[in-house]
mmCIF file of C-alpha atoms in Angstrom:
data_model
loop_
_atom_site.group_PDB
_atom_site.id
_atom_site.type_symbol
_atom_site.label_atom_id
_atom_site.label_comp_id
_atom_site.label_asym_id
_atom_site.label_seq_id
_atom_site.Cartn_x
_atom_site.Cartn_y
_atom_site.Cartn_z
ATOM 1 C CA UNK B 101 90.581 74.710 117.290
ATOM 2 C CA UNK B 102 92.629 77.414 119.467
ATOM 3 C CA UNK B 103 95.419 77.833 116.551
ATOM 4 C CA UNK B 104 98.827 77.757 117.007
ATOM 5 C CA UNK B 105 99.710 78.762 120.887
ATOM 6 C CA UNK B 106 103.130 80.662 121.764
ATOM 7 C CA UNK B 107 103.890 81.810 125.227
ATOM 8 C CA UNK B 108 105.131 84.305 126.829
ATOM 9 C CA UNK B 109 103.659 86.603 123.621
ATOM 10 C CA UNK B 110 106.388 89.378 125.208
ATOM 11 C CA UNK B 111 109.984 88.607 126.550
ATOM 12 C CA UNK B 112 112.380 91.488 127.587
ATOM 13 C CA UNK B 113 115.486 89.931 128.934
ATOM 14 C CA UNK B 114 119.342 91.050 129.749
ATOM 15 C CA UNK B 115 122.250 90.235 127.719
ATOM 16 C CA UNK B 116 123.422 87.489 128.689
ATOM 17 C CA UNK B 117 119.999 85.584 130.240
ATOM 18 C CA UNK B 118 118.910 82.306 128.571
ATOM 19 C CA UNK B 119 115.357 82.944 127.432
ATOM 20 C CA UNK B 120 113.267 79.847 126.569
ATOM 21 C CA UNK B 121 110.147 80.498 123.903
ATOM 22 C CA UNK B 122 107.261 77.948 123.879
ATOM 23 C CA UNK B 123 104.789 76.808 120.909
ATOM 24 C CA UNK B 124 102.028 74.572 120.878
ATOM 25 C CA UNK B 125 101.143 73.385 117.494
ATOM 26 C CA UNK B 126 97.485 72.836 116.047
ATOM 27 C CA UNK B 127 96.427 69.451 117.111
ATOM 28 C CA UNK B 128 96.911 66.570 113.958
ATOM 29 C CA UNK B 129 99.578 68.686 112.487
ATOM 30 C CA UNK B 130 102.380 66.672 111.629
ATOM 31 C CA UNK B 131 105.057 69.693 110.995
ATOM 32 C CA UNK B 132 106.376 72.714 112.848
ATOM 33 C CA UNK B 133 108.227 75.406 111.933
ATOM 34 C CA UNK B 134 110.248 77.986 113.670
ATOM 35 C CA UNK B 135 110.347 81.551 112.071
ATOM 36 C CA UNK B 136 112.148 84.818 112.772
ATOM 37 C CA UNK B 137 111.363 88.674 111.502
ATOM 38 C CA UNK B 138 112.673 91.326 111.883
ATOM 39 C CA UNK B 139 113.138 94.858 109.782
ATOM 40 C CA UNK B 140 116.359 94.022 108.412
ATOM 41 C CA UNK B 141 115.875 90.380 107.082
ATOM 42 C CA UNK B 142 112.316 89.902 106.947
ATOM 43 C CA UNK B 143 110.831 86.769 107.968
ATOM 44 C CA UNK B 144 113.394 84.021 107.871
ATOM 45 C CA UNK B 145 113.124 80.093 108.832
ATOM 46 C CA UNK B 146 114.933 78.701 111.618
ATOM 47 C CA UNK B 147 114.030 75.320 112.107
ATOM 48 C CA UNK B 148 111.522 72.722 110.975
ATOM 49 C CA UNK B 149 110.193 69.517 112.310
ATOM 50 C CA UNK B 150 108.237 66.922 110.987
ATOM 51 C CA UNK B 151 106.645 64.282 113.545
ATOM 52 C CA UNK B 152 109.096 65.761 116.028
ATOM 53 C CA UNK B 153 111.574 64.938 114.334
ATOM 54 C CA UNK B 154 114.022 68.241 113.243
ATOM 55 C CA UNK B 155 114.058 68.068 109.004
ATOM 56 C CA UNK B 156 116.034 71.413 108.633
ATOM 57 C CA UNK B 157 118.063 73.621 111.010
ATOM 58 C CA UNK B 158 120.177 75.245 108.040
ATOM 59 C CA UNK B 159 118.906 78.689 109.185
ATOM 60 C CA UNK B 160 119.593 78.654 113.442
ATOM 61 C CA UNK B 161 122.228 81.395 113.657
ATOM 62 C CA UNK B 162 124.620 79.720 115.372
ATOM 63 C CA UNK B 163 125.017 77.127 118.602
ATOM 64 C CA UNK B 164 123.566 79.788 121.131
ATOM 65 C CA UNK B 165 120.065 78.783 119.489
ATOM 66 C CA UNK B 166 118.673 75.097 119.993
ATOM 67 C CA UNK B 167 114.946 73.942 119.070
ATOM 68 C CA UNK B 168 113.658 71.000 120.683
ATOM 69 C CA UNK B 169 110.047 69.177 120.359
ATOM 70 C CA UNK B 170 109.726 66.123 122.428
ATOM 71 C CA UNK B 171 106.211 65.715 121.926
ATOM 72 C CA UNK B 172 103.640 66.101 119.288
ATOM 73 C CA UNK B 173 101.957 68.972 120.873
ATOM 74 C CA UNK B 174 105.253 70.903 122.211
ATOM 75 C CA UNK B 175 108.290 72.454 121.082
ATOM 76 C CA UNK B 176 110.741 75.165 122.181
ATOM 77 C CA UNK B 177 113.680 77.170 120.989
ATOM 78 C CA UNK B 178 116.016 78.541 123.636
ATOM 79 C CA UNK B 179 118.480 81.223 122.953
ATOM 80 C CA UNK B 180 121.281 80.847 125.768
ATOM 81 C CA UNK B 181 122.993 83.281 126.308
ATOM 82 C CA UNK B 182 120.454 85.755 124.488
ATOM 83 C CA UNK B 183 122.466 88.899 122.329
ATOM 84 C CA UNK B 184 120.877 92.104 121.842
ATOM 85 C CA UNK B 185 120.761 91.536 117.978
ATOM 86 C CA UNK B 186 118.609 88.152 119.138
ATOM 87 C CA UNK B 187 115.706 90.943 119.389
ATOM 88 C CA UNK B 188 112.613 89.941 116.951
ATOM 89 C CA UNK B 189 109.786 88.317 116.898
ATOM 90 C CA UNK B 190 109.424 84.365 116.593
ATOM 91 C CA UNK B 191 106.767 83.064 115.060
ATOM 92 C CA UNK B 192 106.040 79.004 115.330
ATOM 93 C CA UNK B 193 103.777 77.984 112.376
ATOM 94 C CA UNK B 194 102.145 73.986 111.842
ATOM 95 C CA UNK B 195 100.797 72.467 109.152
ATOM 96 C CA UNK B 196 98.980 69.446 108.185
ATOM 97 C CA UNK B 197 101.673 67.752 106.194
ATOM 98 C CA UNK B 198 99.181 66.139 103.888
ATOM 99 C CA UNK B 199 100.122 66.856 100.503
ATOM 100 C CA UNK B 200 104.077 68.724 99.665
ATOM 101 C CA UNK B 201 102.785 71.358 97.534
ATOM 102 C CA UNK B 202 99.790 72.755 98.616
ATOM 103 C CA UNK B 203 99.991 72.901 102.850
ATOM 104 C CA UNK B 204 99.169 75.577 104.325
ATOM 105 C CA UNK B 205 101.336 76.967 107.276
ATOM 106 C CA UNK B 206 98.900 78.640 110.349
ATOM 107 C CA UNK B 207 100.980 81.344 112.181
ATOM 108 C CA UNK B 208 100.932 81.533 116.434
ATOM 109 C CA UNK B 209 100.703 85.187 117.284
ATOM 110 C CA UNK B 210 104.364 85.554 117.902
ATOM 111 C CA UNK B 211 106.512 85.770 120.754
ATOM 112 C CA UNK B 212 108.289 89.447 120.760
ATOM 113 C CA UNK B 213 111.570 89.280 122.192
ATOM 114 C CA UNK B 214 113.531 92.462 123.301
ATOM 115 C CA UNK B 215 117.585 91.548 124.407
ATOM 116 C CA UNK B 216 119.092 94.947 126.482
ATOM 117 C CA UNK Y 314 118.843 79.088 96.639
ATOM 118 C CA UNK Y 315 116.024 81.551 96.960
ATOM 119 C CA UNK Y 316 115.601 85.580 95.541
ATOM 120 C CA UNK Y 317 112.302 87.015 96.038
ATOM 121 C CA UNK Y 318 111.339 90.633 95.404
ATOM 122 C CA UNK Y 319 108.398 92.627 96.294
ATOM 123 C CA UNK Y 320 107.621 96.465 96.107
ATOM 124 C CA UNK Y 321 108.598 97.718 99.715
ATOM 125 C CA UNK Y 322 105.630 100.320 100.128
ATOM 126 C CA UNK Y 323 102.557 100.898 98.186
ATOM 127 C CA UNK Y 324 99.453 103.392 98.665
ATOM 128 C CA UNK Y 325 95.817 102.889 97.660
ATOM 129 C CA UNK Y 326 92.540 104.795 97.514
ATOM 130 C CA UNK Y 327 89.487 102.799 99.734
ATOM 131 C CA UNK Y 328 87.189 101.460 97.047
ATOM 132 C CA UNK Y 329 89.781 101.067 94.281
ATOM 133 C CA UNK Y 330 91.955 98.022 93.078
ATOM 134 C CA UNK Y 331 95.407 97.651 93.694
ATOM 135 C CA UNK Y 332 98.428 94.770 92.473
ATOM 136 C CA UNK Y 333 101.104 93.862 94.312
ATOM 137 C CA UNK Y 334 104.140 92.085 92.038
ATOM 138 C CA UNK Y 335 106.438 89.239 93.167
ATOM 139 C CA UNK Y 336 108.978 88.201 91.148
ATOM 140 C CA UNK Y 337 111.080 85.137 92.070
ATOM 141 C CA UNK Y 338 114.059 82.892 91.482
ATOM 142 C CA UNK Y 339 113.881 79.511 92.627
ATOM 143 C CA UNK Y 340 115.920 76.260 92.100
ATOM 144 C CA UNK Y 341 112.588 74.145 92.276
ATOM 145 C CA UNK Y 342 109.506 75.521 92.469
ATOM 146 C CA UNK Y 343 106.734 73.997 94.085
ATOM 147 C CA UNK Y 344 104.205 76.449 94.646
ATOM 148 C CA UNK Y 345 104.021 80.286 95.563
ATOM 149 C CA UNK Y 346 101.732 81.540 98.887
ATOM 150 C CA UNK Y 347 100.535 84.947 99.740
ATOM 151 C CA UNK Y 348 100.031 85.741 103.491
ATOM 152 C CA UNK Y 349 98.504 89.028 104.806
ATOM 153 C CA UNK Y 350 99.732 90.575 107.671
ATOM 154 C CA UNK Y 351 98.600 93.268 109.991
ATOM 155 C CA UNK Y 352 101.125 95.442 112.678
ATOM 156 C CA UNK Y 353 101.652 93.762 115.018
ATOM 157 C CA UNK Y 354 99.683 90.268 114.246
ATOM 158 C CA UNK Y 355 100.973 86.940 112.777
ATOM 159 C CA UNK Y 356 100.779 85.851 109.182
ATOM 160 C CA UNK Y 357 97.242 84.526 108.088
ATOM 161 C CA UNK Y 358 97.297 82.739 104.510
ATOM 162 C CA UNK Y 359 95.717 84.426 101.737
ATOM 163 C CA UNK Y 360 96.248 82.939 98.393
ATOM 164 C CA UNK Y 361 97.905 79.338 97.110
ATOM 165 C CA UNK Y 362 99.403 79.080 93.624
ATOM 166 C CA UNK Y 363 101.410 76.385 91.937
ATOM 167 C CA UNK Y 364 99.678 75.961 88.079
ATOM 168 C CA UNK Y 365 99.704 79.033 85.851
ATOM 169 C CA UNK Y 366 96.833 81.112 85.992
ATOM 170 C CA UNK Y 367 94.242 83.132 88.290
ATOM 171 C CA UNK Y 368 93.121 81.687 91.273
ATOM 172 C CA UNK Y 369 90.126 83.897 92.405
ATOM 173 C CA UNK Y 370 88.754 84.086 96.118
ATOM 174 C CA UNK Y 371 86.693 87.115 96.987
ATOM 175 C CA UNK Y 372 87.784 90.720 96.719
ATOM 176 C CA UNK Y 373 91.298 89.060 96.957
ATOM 177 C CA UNK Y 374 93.184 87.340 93.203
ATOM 178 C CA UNK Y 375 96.396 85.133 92.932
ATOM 179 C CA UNK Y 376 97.954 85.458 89.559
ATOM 180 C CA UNK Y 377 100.978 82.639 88.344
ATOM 181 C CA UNK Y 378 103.165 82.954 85.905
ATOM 182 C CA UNK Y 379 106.035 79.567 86.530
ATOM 183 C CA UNK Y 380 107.823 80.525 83.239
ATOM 184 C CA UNK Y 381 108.647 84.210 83.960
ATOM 185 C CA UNK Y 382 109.254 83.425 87.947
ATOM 186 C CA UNK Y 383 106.420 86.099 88.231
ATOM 187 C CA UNK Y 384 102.871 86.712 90.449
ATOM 188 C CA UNK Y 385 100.451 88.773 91.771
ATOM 189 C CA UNK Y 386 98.009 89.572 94.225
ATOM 190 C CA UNK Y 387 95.094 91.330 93.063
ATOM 191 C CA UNK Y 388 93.128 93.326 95.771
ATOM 192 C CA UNK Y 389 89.744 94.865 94.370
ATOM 193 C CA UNK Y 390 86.742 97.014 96.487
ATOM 194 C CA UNK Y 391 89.678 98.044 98.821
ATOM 195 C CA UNK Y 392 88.822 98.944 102.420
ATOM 196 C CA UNK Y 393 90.405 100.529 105.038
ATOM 197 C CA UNK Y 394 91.012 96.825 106.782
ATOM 198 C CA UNK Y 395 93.028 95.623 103.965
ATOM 199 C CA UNK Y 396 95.868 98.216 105.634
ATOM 200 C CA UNK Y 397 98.726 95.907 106.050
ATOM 201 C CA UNK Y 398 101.555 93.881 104.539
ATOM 202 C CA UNK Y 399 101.658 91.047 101.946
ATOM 203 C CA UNK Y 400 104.520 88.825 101.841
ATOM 204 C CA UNK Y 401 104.805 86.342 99.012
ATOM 205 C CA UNK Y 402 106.473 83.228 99.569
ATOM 206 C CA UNK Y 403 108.054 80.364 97.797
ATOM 207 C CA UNK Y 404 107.960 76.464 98.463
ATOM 208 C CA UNK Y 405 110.997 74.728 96.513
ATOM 209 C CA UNK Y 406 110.626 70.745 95.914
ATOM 210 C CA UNK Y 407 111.444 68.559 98.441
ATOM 211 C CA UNK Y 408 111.113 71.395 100.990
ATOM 212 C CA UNK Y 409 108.567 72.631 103.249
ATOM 213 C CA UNK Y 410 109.597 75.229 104.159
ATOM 214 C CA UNK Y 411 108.253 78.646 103.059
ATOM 215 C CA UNK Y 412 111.196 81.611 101.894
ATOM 216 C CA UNK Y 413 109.395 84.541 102.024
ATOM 217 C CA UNK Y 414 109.817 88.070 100.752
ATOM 218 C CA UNK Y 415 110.352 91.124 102.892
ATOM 219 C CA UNK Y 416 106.656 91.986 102.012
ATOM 220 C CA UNK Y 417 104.408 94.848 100.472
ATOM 221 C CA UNK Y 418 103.206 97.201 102.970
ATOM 222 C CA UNK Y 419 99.874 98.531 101.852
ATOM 223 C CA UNK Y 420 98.330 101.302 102.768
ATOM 224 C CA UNK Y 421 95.042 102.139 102.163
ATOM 225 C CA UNK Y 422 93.593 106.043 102.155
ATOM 226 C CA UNK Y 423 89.760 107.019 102.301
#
């Protein structure tokens, strides 16, 4: 299996510029997650889906952030307009979903983002 | 809601052991995960622990304690590859979601 996919893996962009970040979760994996890290706060959860269906968007930042996954084996998160304090890196994680306790999230390499 | 803490820095001799604490507050707990991660790299799961106890894989140890909101991650025979951080994380019930620390950065010396 090829793992989690993100694209583009680097993103510099201008204040300002919507900025669109891709994921493509392992295939059979029935939940997604959207992460953030940065110095500051660390690794933080965005977003989660489960069958494509959004479960938990308690930690977007605000309405300039949206998450959308209209298929099984797609999801974005778009950032419009983008803020220099947007800069971090976004990780998209899957997991099975079998069993609550015990599933194990696999990490995409991370898209690093850089608002000027 | 969530508190995790986690030594911010720690420094190690190649060939020795070294323990990494995690201490944690949690409304419902549901099991605790350690994740390694190099510069630069994503997470990569290391360790799974929800019963009290040891859970041994390796050079690399989980230890659980549910009743003092408490583990650790035990790294023995240390190389110069196991240079990176550890970030412990916390599933609550009826959540899957991970909260993680801000992570142990490890470094290990010859």
């Amino acid at each position: 299996d090829a793992g989690v996919i993100q694209s583009p893996r680097h993103e510099v962009t201008e204040m300002g510029q919507e900025v669109t970040l891709r994921c493509k979760p392992i295939s059979g994996h029935d939940y997604l997650f959207w992460y953030r890290q940065t110095m500051m706060r660390g690794l933080e959860l965005l977003i989660y889906f489960n069958n494509n269906v959004p479960i938990d968007d308690s930690g977007m930042p605000e309405d300039r952030f949206s998450a959308k996954m209209p298929n099984a084996s797609f999801s974005t998160l778009k950032i419009q307009p983008s803020e220099p304090r947007d800069s971090a890196v976004y990780f998209c994680a899957s997991s099975p979903g079998r069993d609550p306790g015990s599933d194990i999230q696999y990490f995409g390499a991370g898209t690093r983002l850089s608002v000027l | 809601g969530q508190n995790i803490d986690q030594p911010t820095e720690m420094t190690a001799t190649e060939g020795a052991i070294v323990q990494i604490n995690c201490t944690y507050q949690t409304s419902g707990f549901n099991g605790l995960f350690w994740y390694q991660q190099h510069a630069g790299e994503a997470p990569t799961f290391l360790s799974y622990n929800v019963l009290d106890g040891l859970e041994e894989k390796g050079r690399f140890s989980s230890f659980l304690s549910r009743s003092k909101g408490y583990s650790y991650l035990l790294l023995k025979e240390l190389q110069m590859k196991d240079s990176a951080s550890y970030l412990c994380a916390v599933k609550d019930t009826g959540r899957r979601a991970l909260t993680f620390g801000s992570g142990t950065r490890l470094q290990v010396q010859p």
